[in-house]
Amino acid sequence: PSKSTTGDMAFFRAQGWDIDLAAHVRRGGHVLGLCGGYQMLGRVIADPDGIEGAPGQMRGLGLLDVTTVMRPQKHLRDVAATHLATAQPVRGYEMHIGETTGPDCARPVLDIGDRADGAQSPSGRIAGTYMHGIFAADGFRRAYLAQLGAASAVNSYAGQVDQTLDALADHLGAHMDLDEMLAIARGGV
């Protein structure tokens, strides 16, 4: 995910990661871009109104035949969808500016019910979607990684989050005076 697609695209190139990613793709690798990463996979990122900086446009990575035009309206919504390639349900959220269009959008990544989302290259190895949080869906994550010949090391994402939060709470309780902190927060001491 990206907070500023154009700024992140410039940084990505300055680090030489565009060259690394192109080599990965040439070797048959797969790429899934989420939100700003999806926008960066396209041919052009246009910002005619200067929403993310100076008005203009920049070249994207050119891995998807799509163009993104930044618009002032921010899309923010919870989403339930089906990942089309695996038929697995996913839940997440969209939080982005910009509209992405182009021939690769004819091969969407998600079915959201009233609309499709995302785009895929003709080979299916390059894909992008505006949905954040899809890898939290255990069934999707397992099926997606299985298509790549890998296995998910996490059996239950929600269970792992709960376990991590419990361990953090135990650590804070053991090493901090929580009663003192609450007193300070309430304006005491």
mmCIF file of N, CA, C and O in Angstrom, residues 59-97:
data_model
loop_
_atom_site.group_PDB
_atom_site.id
_atom_site.type_symbol
_atom_site.label_atom_id
_atom_site.label_comp_id
_atom_site.label_asym_id
_atom_site.label_seq_id
_atom_site.Cartn_x
_atom_site.Cartn_y
_atom_site.Cartn_z
ATOM 1 N N ARG A 59 5.479 7.923 -15.692
ATOM 2 C CA ARG A 59 5.462 6.577 -16.232
ATOM 3 C C ARG A 59 5.379 5.588 -15.068
ATOM 4 O O ARG A 59 6.106 5.699 -14.088
ATOM 5 N N GLY A 60 4.485 4.624 -15.208
ATOM 6 C CA GLY A 60 4.407 3.552 -14.229
ATOM 7 C C GLY A 60 5.380 2.439 -14.611
ATOM 8 O O GLY A 60 6.244 2.622 -15.473
ATOM 9 N N LEU A 61 5.227 1.297 -13.992
ATOM 10 C CA LEU A 61 6.110 0.174 -14.256
ATOM 11 C C LEU A 61 5.803 -0.530 -15.577
ATOM 12 O O LEU A 61 6.625 -1.290 -16.080
ATOM 13 N N GLY A 62 4.616 -0.292 -16.123
ATOM 14 C CA GLY A 62 4.261 -0.856 -17.421
ATOM 15 C C GLY A 62 4.025 -2.352 -17.414
ATOM 16 O O GLY A 62 4.057 -2.991 -18.455
ATOM 17 N N LEU A 63 3.738 -2.923 -16.254
ATOM 18 C CA LEU A 63 3.496 -4.364 -16.169
ATOM 19 C C LEU A 63 2.030 -4.722 -16.382
ATOM 20 O O LEU A 63 1.709 -5.881 -16.652
ATOM 21 N N LEU A 64 1.151 -3.743 -16.231
ATOM 22 C CA LEU A 64 -0.273 -3.910 -16.548
ATOM 23 C C LEU A 64 -0.640 -2.849 -17.574
ATOM 24 O O LEU A 64 -0.167 -1.709 -17.498
ATOM 25 N N ASP A 65 -1.518 -3.216 -18.494
ATOM 26 C CA ASP A 65 -1.990 -2.266 -19.500
ATOM 27 C C ASP A 65 -3.184 -1.502 -18.921
ATOM 28 O O ASP A 65 -4.338 -1.749 -19.268
ATOM 29 N N VAL A 66 -2.859 -0.613 -17.980
ATOM 30 C CA VAL A 66 -3.858 0.251 -17.340
ATOM 31 C C VAL A 66 -3.242 1.627 -17.118
ATOM 32 O O VAL A 66 -2.017 1.784 -17.117
ATOM 33 N N THR A 67 -4.117 2.600 -16.928
ATOM 34 C CA THR A 67 -3.725 3.970 -16.614
ATOM 35 C C THR A 67 -4.533 4.409 -15.407
ATOM 36 O O THR A 67 -5.728 4.124 -15.320
ATOM 37 N N THR A 68 -3.890 5.106 -14.483
ATOM 38 C CA THR A 68 -4.584 5.652 -13.317
ATOM 39 C C THR A 68 -4.589 7.172 -13.418
ATOM 40 O O THR A 68 -3.563 7.781 -13.716
ATOM 41 N N VAL A 69 -5.760 7.747 -13.189
ATOM 42 C CA VAL A 69 -5.904 9.200 -13.122
ATOM 43 C C VAL A 69 -6.357 9.539 -11.706
ATOM 44 O O VAL A 69 -7.393 9.064 -11.244
ATOM 45 N N MET A 70 -5.545 10.338 -11.017
ATOM 46 C CA MET A 70 -5.892 10.767 -9.667
ATOM 47 C C MET A 70 -7.062 11.745 -9.726
ATOM 48 O O MET A 70 -7.091 12.637 -10.560
ATOM 49 N N ARG A 71 -8.009 11.542 -8.824
ATOM 50 C CA ARG A 71 -9.189 12.399 -8.718
ATOM 51 C C ARG A 71 -9.343 12.788 -7.258
ATOM 52 O O ARG A 71 -8.943 12.050 -6.368
ATOM 53 N N PRO A 72 -9.962 13.943 -6.986
ATOM 54 C CA PRO A 72 -10.064 14.389 -5.590
ATOM 55 C C PRO A 72 -10.936 13.499 -4.701
ATOM 56 O O PRO A 72 -10.743 13.460 -3.499
ATOM 57 N N GLN A 73 -11.884 12.785 -5.282
ATOM 58 C CA GLN A 73 -12.770 11.944 -4.472
ATOM 59 C C GLN A 73 -12.008 10.751 -3.921
ATOM 60 O O GLN A 73 -11.376 10.005 -4.659
ATOM 61 N N LYS A 74 -12.069 10.577 -2.592
ATOM 62 C CA LYS A 74 -11.411 9.440 -1.949
ATOM 63 C C LYS A 74 -12.420 8.314 -1.808
ATOM 64 O O LYS A 74 -13.527 8.507 -1.330
ATOM 65 N N HIS A 75 -12.003 7.126 -2.214
ATOM 66 C CA HIS A 75 -12.833 5.930 -2.059
ATOM 67 C C HIS A 75 -12.464 5.281 -0.730
ATOM 68 O O HIS A 75 -11.317 4.922 -0.517
ATOM 69 N N LEU A 76 -13.435 5.145 0.153
ATOM 70 C CA LEU A 76 -13.210 4.526 1.450
ATOM 71 C C LEU A 76 -14.420 3.669 1.779
ATOM 72 O O LEU A 76 -15.512 4.195 1.971
ATOM 73 N N ARG A 77 -14.220 2.362 1.804
ATOM 74 C CA ARG A 77 -15.346 1.457 2.089
ATOM 75 C C ARG A 77 -14.846 0.074 2.472
ATOM 76 O O ARG A 77 -13.791 -0.361 2.018
ATOM 77 N N ASP A 78 -15.638 -0.594 3.313
ATOM 78 C CA ASP A 78 -15.406 -2.006 3.614
ATOM 79 C C ASP A 78 -15.890 -2.814 2.417
ATOM 80 O O ASP A 78 -16.877 -2.448 1.774
ATOM 81 N N VAL A 79 -15.216 -3.912 2.149
ATOM 82 C CA VAL A 79 -15.534 -4.695 0.963
ATOM 83 C C VAL A 79 -15.518 -6.180 1.291
ATOM 84 O O VAL A 79 -14.615 -6.661 1.972
ATOM 85 N N ALA A 80 -16.518 -6.879 0.803
ATOM 86 C CA ALA A 80 -16.532 -8.341 0.800
ATOM 87 C C ALA A 80 -16.556 -8.750 -0.664
ATOM 88 O O ALA A 80 -17.312 -8.194 -1.460
ATOM 89 N N ALA A 81 -15.705 -9.702 -1.029
ATOM 90 C CA ALA A 81 -15.572 -10.051 -2.439
ATOM 91 C C ALA A 81 -15.182 -11.514 -2.575
ATOM 92 O O ALA A 81 -14.919 -12.208 -1.589
ATOM 93 N N THR A 82 -15.117 -11.946 -3.826
ATOM 94 C CA THR A 82 -14.607 -13.266 -4.163
ATOM 95 C C THR A 82 -13.395 -13.078 -5.065
ATOM 96 O O THR A 82 -13.457 -12.350 -6.058
ATOM 97 N N HIS A 83 -12.291 -13.730 -4.715
ATOM 98 C CA HIS A 83 -11.109 -13.716 -5.572
ATOM 99 C C HIS A 83 -11.402 -14.669 -6.721
ATOM 100 O O HIS A 83 -11.657 -15.857 -6.517
ATOM 101 N N LEU A 84 -11.413 -14.153 -7.934
ATOM 102 C CA LEU A 84 -11.895 -14.919 -9.071
ATOM 103 C C LEU A 84 -11.029 -16.129 -9.403
ATOM 104 O O LEU A 84 -11.559 -17.187 -9.737
ATOM 105 N N ALA A 85 -9.723 -16.022 -9.304
ATOM 106 C CA ALA A 85 -8.841 -17.136 -9.686
ATOM 107 C C ALA A 85 -8.915 -18.316 -8.729
ATOM 108 O O ALA A 85 -8.705 -19.461 -9.130
ATOM 109 N N THR A 86 -9.212 -18.052 -7.449
ATOM 110 C CA THR A 86 -9.255 -19.143 -6.464
ATOM 111 C C THR A 86 -10.672 -19.438 -5.972
ATOM 112 O O THR A 86 -10.872 -20.412 -5.250
ATOM 113 N N ALA A 87 -11.639 -18.582 -6.317
ATOM 114 C CA ALA A 87 -13.030 -18.677 -5.852
ATOM 115 C C ALA A 87 -13.141 -18.568 -4.330
ATOM 116 O O ALA A 87 -14.128 -18.996 -3.736
ATOM 117 N N GLN A 88 -12.146 -17.966 -3.696
ATOM 118 C CA GLN A 88 -12.130 -17.818 -2.242
ATOM 119 C C GLN A 88 -12.716 -16.468 -1.827
ATOM 120 O O GLN A 88 -12.444 -15.446 -2.465
ATOM 121 N N PRO A 89 -13.491 -16.457 -0.740
ATOM 122 C CA PRO A 89 -14.008 -15.183 -0.229
ATOM 123 C C PRO A 89 -12.899 -14.386 0.473
ATOM 124 O O PRO A 89 -12.012 -14.981 1.096
ATOM 125 N N VAL A 90 -12.970 -13.081 0.336
ATOM 126 C CA VAL A 90 -12.036 -12.180 1.004
ATOM 127 C C VAL A 90 -12.814 -11.001 1.565
ATOM 128 O O VAL A 90 -13.877 -10.651 1.061
ATOM 129 N N ARG A 91 -12.296 -10.427 2.622
ATOM 130 C CA ARG A 91 -12.860 -9.207 3.203
ATOM 131 C C ARG A 91 -11.714 -8.234 3.388
ATOM 132 O O ARG A 91 -10.599 -8.621 3.665
ATOM 133 N N GLY A 92 -12.027 -6.973 3.251
ATOM 134 C CA GLY A 92 -10.992 -5.963 3.424
ATOM 135 C C GLY A 92 -11.596 -4.584 3.274
ATOM 136 O O GLY A 92 -12.779 -4.386 3.557
ATOM 137 N N TYR A 93 -10.799 -3.665 2.791
ATOM 138 C CA TYR A 93 -11.288 -2.308 2.605
ATOM 139 C C TYR A 93 -10.559 -1.651 1.445
ATOM 140 O O TYR A 93 -9.460 -2.045 1.069
ATOM 141 N N GLU A 94 -11.228 -0.675 0.865
ATOM 142 C CA GLU A 94 -10.630 0.183 -0.143
ATOM 143 C C GLU A 94 -10.415 1.548 0.484
ATOM 144 O O GLU A 94 -11.284 2.047 1.194
ATOM 145 N N MET A 95 -9.252 2.144 0.199
ATOM 146 C CA MET A 95 -8.951 3.489 0.664
ATOM 147 C C MET A 95 -7.973 4.073 -0.350
ATOM 148 O O MET A 95 -6.765 3.840 -0.275
ATOM 149 N N HIS A 96 -8.523 4.760 -1.347
ATOM 150 C CA HIS A 96 -7.656 5.267 -2.401
ATOM 151 C C HIS A 96 -8.290 6.457 -3.109
ATOM 152 O O HIS A 96 -9.485 6.682 -3.034
ATOM 153 N N ILE A 97 -7.434 7.206 -3.782
ATOM 154 C CA ILE A 97 -7.891 8.187 -4.750
ATOM 155 C C ILE A 97 -7.463 7.656 -6.106
ATOM 156 O O ILE A 97 -6.556 6.849 -6.212
#
